[in-house]
C-alpha cells in the first residue's frame, strides 16, 4: 500500500468538497420558472402600462410583470405562465384580491393587503386546474390568505 497516496486523500476530498459548494456570497438562484432573466418579456408598471391590470392583460405566458415601489389598489387576475413581481415586500403594496387563471402563475416580492380580516375576504384565489408559486410575499388583513379551489395546487404539485 502506498502511504503517500493515503496522506493526500484528505486533501483531495477537501478540494472536491470545496469545488462542489456554492459560496455564501453567491447570488441566490430562483427556481427556473421564477427566474426573470429567462422571461419572454418584462413588462414594467408604471413605465410600460399605467396599471397592473392593464399590464397583466397584455402579458403572455413566460412574461414577468414588474411593479415599481408604491401603493396600488384594485383586484387583479394573473394569467397562467405569468409572474407578478414587486420591488420588495416593504416597497410594493397592493390592496386588492388576486385570482390565478389559465395555468400556473407566480407572485414575488410584494405585500398584498386586504380590506380587513372579515369573513369571506380572500387574498389569492387559485382556480381549479391552476397552480401558484409564491416567493417573499406578505399577506395581511384577509380572512383566507390563499384559497386553492378543488383541483388547484401549489406550483409543482400533482
Short mmCIF file of C-alpha atoms in Angstrom, two decimals:
data_model
loop_
_atom_site.label_atom_id
_atom_site.label_comp_id
_atom_site.label_asym_id
_atom_site.label_seq_id
_atom_site.Cartn_x
_atom_site.Cartn_y
_atom_site.Cartn_z
CA UNK A 1 0.00 0.00 0.00
CA UNK A 2 1.26 3.46 -0.92
CA UNK A 3 1.45 5.59 2.25
CA UNK A 4 1.92 8.76 0.22
CA UNK A 5 -1.45 8.22 -1.54
CA UNK A 6 -3.24 7.86 1.81
CA UNK A 7 -1.90 11.15 3.17
CA UNK A 8 -3.11 13.08 0.10
CA UNK A 9 -6.63 11.59 0.23
CA UNK A 10 -7.95 14.16 2.78
CA UNK A 11 -6.56 17.00 0.69
CA UNK A 12 -8.26 15.66 -2.44
CA UNK A 13 -11.54 15.17 -0.56
CA UNK A 14 -11.39 18.73 0.77
CA UNK A 15 -10.69 20.08 -2.73
CA UNK A 16 -13.64 18.16 -4.20
CA UNK A 17 -15.95 19.34 -1.42
CA UNK A 18 -14.87 22.96 -1.81
CA UNK A 19 -15.49 22.89 -5.56
CA UNK A 20 -19.00 21.44 -5.07
CA UNK A 21 -20.16 24.07 -2.54
CA UNK A 22 -21.75 27.38 -3.51
CA UNK A 23 -20.05 30.39 -1.93
CA UNK A 24 -22.13 32.16 0.70
CA UNK A 25 -21.93 35.45 -1.19
CA UNK A 26 -23.21 33.91 -4.45
CA UNK A 27 -26.48 35.25 -5.85
CA UNK A 28 -29.38 33.03 -4.73
CA UNK A 29 -30.95 31.08 -7.56
CA UNK A 30 -34.67 31.17 -8.11
CA UNK A 31 -36.43 28.12 -9.48
CA UNK A 32 -36.25 28.19 -13.31
CA UNK A 33 -39.94 29.09 -13.62
CA UNK A 34 -39.42 32.18 -11.43
CA UNK A 35 -36.07 33.34 -12.84
CA UNK A 36 -36.94 36.65 -14.52
CA UNK A 37 -33.77 36.52 -16.61
CA UNK A 38 -35.38 33.71 -18.62
CA UNK A 39 -38.66 35.56 -19.16
CA UNK A 40 -40.08 36.05 -22.63
CA UNK A 41 -40.73 39.73 -21.87
CA UNK A 42 -40.58 42.03 -18.88
CA UNK A 43 -43.50 44.46 -18.65
CA UNK A 44 -42.98 47.35 -16.23
CA UNK A 45 -45.66 49.17 -14.25
CA UNK A 46 -45.95 52.16 -14.48
CA UNK A 47 -43.31 52.59 -17.21
CA UNK A 48 -44.96 50.38 -19.88
CA UNK A 49 -48.54 50.33 -18.54
CA UNK A 50 -50.10 52.73 -16.07
CA UNK A 51 -52.00 49.98 -14.22
CA UNK A 52 -51.14 46.48 -13.06
CA UNK A 53 -54.41 45.17 -14.55
CA UNK A 54 -53.54 46.50 -18.00
CA UNK A 55 -50.04 45.01 -17.82
CA UNK A 56 -51.40 41.60 -16.75
CA UNK A 57 -53.99 41.69 -19.54
CA UNK A 58 -51.22 42.27 -22.09
CA UNK A 59 -48.87 39.64 -20.62
CA UNK A 60 -48.28 36.30 -22.31
CA UNK A 61 -47.12 33.04 -20.78
CA UNK A 62 -43.47 33.39 -19.75
CA UNK A 63 -43.68 37.15 -19.18
CA UNK A 64 -42.87 38.94 -15.94
CA UNK A 65 -44.90 41.97 -14.88
CA UNK A 66 -42.67 44.07 -12.63
CA UNK A 67 -44.34 46.62 -10.39
CA UNK A 68 -42.38 49.60 -9.13
CA UNK A 69 -42.33 50.59 -5.48
CA UNK A 70 -45.53 52.27 -4.37
CA UNK A 71 -49.10 51.59 -3.29
CA UNK A 72 -51.63 50.24 -5.77
CA UNK A 73 -55.26 49.21 -5.46
CA UNK A 74 -57.61 47.01 -7.43
CA UNK A 75 -58.41 43.36 -7.93
CA UNK A 76 -56.04 41.52 -10.26
CA UNK A 77 -56.18 38.44 -12.48
CA UNK A 78 -52.86 36.76 -13.22
CA UNK A 79 -52.95 34.60 -16.35
CA UNK A 80 -51.17 31.25 -16.35
CA UNK A 81 -47.46 31.36 -17.03
CA UNK A 82 -47.12 34.98 -15.86
CA UNK A 83 -45.16 36.20 -12.85
CA UNK A 84 -46.21 39.30 -10.92
CA UNK A 85 -43.11 40.75 -9.24
CA UNK A 86 -42.90 43.75 -6.92
CA UNK A 87 -39.89 45.77 -5.83
CA UNK A 88 -39.95 44.16 -2.36
CA UNK A 89 -42.41 43.25 0.38
CA UNK A 90 -41.96 46.62 2.06
CA UNK A 91 -41.91 48.61 -1.18
CA UNK A 92 -44.71 47.35 -3.43
CA UNK A 93 -48.08 47.27 -1.68
CA UNK A 94 -51.19 46.06 -3.47
CA UNK A 95 -54.63 46.47 -1.90
CA UNK A 96 -56.93 44.04 -3.64
CA UNK A 97 -57.68 40.42 -4.40
CA UNK A 98 -55.70 38.29 -6.84
CA UNK A 99 -57.12 35.47 -8.96
CA UNK A 100 -54.98 32.96 -10.88
CA UNK A 101 -56.46 31.60 -14.11
CA UNK A 102 -55.28 29.61 -17.08
CA UNK A 103 -52.40 27.62 -15.55
CA UNK A 104 -49.55 28.15 -13.12
CA UNK A 105 -48.57 31.69 -12.11
CA UNK A 106 -46.13 33.32 -9.71
CA UNK A 107 -46.21 36.16 -7.19
CA UNK A 108 -42.87 37.52 -5.98
CA UNK A 109 -41.66 40.27 -3.61
CA UNK A 110 -44.74 42.29 -2.71
CA UNK A 111 -47.23 42.99 0.05
CA UNK A 112 -50.87 42.02 -0.57
CA UNK A 113 -53.21 43.86 1.81
CA UNK A 114 -56.88 43.10 2.30
CA UNK A 115 -59.82 45.21 3.49
CA UNK A 116 -59.79 43.62 6.94
CA UNK A 117 -59.94 40.11 8.31
CA UNK A 118 -63.71 39.91 7.97
CA UNK A 119 -65.45 36.77 6.86
CA UNK A 120 -65.36 35.95 3.14
CA UNK A 121 -62.31 38.02 2.16
CA UNK A 122 -59.76 36.03 0.17
CA UNK A 123 -56.31 37.36 -0.78
CA UNK A 124 -55.45 34.95 -3.59
CA UNK A 125 -57.86 32.56 -5.28
CA UNK A 126 -56.39 29.77 -7.39
CA UNK A 127 -58.95 28.26 -9.73
CA UNK A 128 -59.40 24.56 -10.42
CA UNK A 129 -56.59 23.15 -12.53
CA UNK A 130 -54.30 26.12 -11.88
CA UNK A 131 -51.19 26.47 -9.72
CA UNK A 132 -49.37 29.17 -7.80
CA UNK A 133 -45.82 29.73 -6.64
CA UNK A 134 -45.22 32.48 -4.08
CA UNK A 135 -41.81 33.82 -3.08
CA UNK A 136 -41.26 36.57 -0.48
CA UNK A 137 -44.85 37.80 -0.24
CA UNK A 138 -46.53 39.31 2.82
CA UNK A 139 -50.30 38.94 3.12
CA UNK A 140 -52.35 40.72 5.77
CA UNK A 141 -55.95 41.62 6.65
CA UNK A 142 -57.53 38.63 4.90
CA UNK A 143 -59.99 36.08 6.29
CA UNK A 144 -58.37 33.50 3.99
CA UNK A 145 -54.90 34.23 2.60
CA UNK A 146 -54.81 31.69 -0.23
CA UNK A 147 -57.77 29.66 -1.39
CA UNK A 148 -56.96 26.62 -3.52
CA UNK A 149 -60.17 25.56 -5.22
CA UNK A 150 -60.66 21.82 -5.84
CA UNK A 151 -58.18 20.72 -8.47
CA UNK A 152 -55.80 23.64 -7.82
CA UNK A 153 -52.34 23.07 -6.43
CA UNK A 154 -49.21 24.84 -5.27
CA UNK A 155 -46.58 25.02 -8.00
CA UNK A 156 -45.01 21.67 -8.67
CA UNK A 157 -47.98 19.88 -7.11
CA UNK A 158 -49.83 16.94 -8.64
#
